[in-house]
Short mmCIF file of C-alpha atoms in Angstrom, two decimals:
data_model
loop_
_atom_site.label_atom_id
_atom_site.label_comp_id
_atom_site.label_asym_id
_atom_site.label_seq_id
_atom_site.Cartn_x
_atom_site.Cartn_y
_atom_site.Cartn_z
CA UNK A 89 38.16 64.71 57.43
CA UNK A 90 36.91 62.08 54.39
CA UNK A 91 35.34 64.54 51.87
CA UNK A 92 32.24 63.78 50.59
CA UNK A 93 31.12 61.96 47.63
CA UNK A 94 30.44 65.05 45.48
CA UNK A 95 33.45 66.70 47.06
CA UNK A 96 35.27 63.60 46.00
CA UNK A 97 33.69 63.55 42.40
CA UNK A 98 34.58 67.64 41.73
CA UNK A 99 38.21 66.97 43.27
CA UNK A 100 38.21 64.15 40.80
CA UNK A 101 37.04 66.00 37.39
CA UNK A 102 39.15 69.12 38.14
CA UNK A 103 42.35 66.54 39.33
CA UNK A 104 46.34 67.47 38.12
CA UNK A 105 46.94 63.85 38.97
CA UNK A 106 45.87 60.98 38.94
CA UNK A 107 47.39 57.93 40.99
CA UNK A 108 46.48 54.50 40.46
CA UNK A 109 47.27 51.34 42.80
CA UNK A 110 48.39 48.59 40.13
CA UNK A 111 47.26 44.83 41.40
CA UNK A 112 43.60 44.18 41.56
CA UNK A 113 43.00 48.07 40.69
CA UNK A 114 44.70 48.52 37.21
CA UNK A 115 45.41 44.80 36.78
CA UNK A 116 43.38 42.14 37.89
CA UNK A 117 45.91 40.13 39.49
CA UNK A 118 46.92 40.23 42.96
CA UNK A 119 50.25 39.77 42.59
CA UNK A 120 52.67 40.65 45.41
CA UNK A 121 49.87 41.95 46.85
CA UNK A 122 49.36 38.28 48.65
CA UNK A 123 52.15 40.26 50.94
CA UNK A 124 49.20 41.59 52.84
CA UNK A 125 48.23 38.39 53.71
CA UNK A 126 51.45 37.07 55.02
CA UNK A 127 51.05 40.26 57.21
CA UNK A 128 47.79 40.02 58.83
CA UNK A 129 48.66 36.00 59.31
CA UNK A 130 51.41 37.32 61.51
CA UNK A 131 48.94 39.24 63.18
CA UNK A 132 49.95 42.61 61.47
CA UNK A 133 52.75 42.81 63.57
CA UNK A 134 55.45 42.39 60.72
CA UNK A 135 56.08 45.75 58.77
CA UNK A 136 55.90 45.50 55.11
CA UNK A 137 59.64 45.77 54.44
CA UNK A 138 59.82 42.78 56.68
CA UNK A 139 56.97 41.05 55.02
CA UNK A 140 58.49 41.52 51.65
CA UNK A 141 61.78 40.65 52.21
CA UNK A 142 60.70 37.38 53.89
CA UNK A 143 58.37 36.43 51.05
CA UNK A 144 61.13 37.50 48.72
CA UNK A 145 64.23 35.08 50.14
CA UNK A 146 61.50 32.49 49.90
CA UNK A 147 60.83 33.02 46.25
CA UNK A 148 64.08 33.93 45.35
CA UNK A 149 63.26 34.24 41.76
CA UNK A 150 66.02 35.01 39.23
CA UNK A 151 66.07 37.38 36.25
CA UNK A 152 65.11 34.63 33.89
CA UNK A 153 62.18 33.54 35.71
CA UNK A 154 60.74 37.08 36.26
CA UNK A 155 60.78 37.36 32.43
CA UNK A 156 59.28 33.99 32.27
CA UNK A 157 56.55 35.25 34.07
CA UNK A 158 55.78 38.37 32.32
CA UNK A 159 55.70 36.39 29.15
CA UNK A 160 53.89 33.22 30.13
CA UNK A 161 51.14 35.19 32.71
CA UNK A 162 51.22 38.27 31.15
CA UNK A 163 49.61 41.56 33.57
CA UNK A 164 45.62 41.30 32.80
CA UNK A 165 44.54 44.82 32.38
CA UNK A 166 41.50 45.66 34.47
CA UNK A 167 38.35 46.49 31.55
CA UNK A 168 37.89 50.21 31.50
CA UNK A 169 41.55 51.24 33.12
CA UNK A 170 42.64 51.96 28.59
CA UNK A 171 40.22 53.97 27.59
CA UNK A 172 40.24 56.21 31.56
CA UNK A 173 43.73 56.54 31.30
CA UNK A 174 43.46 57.55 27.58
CA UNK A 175 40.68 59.97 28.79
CA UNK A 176 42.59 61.64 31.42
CA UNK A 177 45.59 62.21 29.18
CA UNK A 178 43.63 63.82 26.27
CA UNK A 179 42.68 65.99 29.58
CA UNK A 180 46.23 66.53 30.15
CA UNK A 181 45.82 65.06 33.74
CA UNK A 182 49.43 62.84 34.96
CA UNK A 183 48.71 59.80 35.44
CA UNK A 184 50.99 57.81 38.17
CA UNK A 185 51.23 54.29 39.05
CA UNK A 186 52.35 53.53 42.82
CA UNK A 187 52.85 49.79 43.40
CA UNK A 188 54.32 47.34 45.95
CA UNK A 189 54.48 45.17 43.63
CA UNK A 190 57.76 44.46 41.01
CA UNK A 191 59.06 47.60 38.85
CA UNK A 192 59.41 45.12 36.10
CA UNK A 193 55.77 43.95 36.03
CA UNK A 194 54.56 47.54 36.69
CA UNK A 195 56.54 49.21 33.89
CA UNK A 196 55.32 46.19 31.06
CA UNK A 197 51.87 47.65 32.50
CA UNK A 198 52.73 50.83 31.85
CA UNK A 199 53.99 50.45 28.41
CA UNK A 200 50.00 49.24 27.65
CA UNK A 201 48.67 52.16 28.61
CA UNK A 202 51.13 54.71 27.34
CA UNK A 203 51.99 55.52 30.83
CA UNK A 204 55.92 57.12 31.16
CA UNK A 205 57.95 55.15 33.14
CA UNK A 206 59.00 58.07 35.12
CA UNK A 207 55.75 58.06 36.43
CA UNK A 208 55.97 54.22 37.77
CA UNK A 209 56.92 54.03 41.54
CA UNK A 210 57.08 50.15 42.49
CA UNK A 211 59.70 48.17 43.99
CA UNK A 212 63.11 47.01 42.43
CA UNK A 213 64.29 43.45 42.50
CA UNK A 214 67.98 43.17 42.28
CA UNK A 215 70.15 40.16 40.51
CA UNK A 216 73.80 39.72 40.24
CA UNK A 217 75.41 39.74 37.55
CA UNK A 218 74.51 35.98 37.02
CA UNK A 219 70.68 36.36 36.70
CA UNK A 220 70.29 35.26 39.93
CA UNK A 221 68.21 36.76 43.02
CA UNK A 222 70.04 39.43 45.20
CA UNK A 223 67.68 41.15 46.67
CA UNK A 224 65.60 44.31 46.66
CA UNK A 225 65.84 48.18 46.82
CA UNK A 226 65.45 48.67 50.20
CA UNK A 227 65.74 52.71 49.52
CA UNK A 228 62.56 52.89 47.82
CA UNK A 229 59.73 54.48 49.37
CA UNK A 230 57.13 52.16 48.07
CA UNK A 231 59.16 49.19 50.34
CA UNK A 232 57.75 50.87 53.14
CA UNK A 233 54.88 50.99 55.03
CA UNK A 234 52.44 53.91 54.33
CA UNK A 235 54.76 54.73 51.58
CA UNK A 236 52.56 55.48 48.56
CA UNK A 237 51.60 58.36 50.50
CA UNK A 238 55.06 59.39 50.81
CA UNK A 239 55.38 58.95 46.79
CA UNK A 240 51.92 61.45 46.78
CA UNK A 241 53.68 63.63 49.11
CA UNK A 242 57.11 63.59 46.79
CA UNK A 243 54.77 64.50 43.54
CA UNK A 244 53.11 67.13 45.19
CA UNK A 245 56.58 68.99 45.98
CA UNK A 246 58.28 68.05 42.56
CA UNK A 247 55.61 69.34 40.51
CA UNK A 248 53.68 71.67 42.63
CA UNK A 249 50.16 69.56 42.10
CA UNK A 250 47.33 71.10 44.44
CA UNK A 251 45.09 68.47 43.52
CA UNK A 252 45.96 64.70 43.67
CA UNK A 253 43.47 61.63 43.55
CA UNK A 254 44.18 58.40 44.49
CA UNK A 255 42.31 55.18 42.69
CA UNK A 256 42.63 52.02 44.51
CA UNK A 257 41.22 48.87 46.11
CA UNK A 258 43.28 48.17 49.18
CA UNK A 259 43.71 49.68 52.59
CA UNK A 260 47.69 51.35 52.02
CA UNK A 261 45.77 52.98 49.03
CA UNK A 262 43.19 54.69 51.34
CA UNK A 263 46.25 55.65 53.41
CA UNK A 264 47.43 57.60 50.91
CA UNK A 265 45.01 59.94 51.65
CA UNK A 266 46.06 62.56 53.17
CA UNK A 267 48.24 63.77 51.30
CA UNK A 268 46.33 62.96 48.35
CA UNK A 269 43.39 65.66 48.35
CA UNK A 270 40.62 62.71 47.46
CA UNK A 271 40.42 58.55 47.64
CA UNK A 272 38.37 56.27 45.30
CA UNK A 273 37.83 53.06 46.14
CA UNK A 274 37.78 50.42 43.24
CA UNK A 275 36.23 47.60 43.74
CA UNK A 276 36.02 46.09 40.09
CA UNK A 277 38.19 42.71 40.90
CA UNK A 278 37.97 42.49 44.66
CA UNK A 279 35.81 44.56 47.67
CA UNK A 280 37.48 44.49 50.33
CA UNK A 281 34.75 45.80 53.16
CA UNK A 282 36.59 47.90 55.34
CA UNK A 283 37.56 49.89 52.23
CA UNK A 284 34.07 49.97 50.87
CA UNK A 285 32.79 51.17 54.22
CA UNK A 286 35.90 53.91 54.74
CA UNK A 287 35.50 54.99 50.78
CA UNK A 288 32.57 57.96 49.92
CA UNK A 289 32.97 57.48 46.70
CA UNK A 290 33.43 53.90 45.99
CA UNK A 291 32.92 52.66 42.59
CA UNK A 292 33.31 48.93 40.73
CA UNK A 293 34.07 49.93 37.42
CA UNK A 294 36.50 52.14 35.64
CA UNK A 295 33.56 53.36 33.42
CA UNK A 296 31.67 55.08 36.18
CA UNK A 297 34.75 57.51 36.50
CA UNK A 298 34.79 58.00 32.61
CA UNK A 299 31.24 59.70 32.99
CA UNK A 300 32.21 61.54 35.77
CA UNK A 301 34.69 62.86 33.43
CA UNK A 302 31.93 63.54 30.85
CA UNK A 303 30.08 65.95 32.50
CA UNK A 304 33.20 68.53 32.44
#
């Protein structure tokens, strides 16, 4: 059972943890996020594993151009997402990223907002030893469908959190919940309406959570 909105709002001020999805939530890129899309074109039928590694042998970017990338189209943070995070640290609240987007991209995300990379779950590309394209981590749980819940679930056991919230704009972040205790949707960069309709607490910008966190 969804809780409801003020449930949602006290599970959010009185949180241990606090797990943000990464494109269009934290950054306002899509990303590899466009994944979702190749998905639903196959009629949803293709699992995300399948979805990525097909996108991925297409692509088949190298080490160089990844950096390229991050240097030339550097992450656009989301307005709001510095000062929250900043807000729920000072509250000594863990913050998380969970991503199925690049490790690489998440962690130089990270970095900005003082986020330890211990606490970035995302994908891993793999290169030879050349630089060039071999592949992904196929282990990781965030390569899978439903898996961010699976990272929730993993966080919960490793450090004993009763109270998790998930912040995101897409339907696998909704998923996540269970196990995460509460969802909040984020609709600051795109609304997608099934999440909008599924969310009680659904909010388009990062500084209507900082005043929820005021009124502690």
């Amino acid at each position: 059972m969804m809780a409801t909105l003020s449930q949602t709002k006290e599970l959010f001020r009185r949180a241990e943890a606090v797990c943000f999805d990464v494109d269009s939530t934290v950054i306002k890129e899509e990303g590899i996020d466009e994944l979702a899309k190749t998905r639903k074109a196959m009629g949803g039928s293709m699992t995300f594993k399948t979805a990525l590694t097909e996108r991925l042998s297409i692509i088949r970017c190298s080490r160089e151009q990844v950096n390229k990338l991050i240097t030339d189209h550097p992450p656009q943070l989301t307005p709001g997402i510095r000062e929250l995070v900043e807000r729920l640290h000072q509250r000594n609240i863990k913050v998380f990223l969970i991503s199925g987007g690049f490790r690489c991209i998440v962690e130089h995300v990270a970095t900005q907002l003082n986020i330890p990379l211990h606490h970035v779950y995302a994908n891993r590309l793999k290169f030879y030893f050349n630089g060039e394209y071999a592949g992904f981590d196929e282990s990781q749980p965030t390569a899978e469908s439903g898996g961010k819940g699976k990272v929730i679930s993993m966080l919960k056991e490793q450090y004993g959190f009763k109270t998790v919230v998930m912040i995101g704009d897409g339907a696998t972040d909704l998923e996540a919940c269970p196990p995460a205790s509460a969802f909040i949707g984020f609709g600051g960069n795109v609304i997608r309406a099934q999440v909008k309709e599924k969310s009680s607490w659904y909010v388009t910008s990062f500084g209507e959570l900082l005043k929820e966190l005021e009124k502690i």
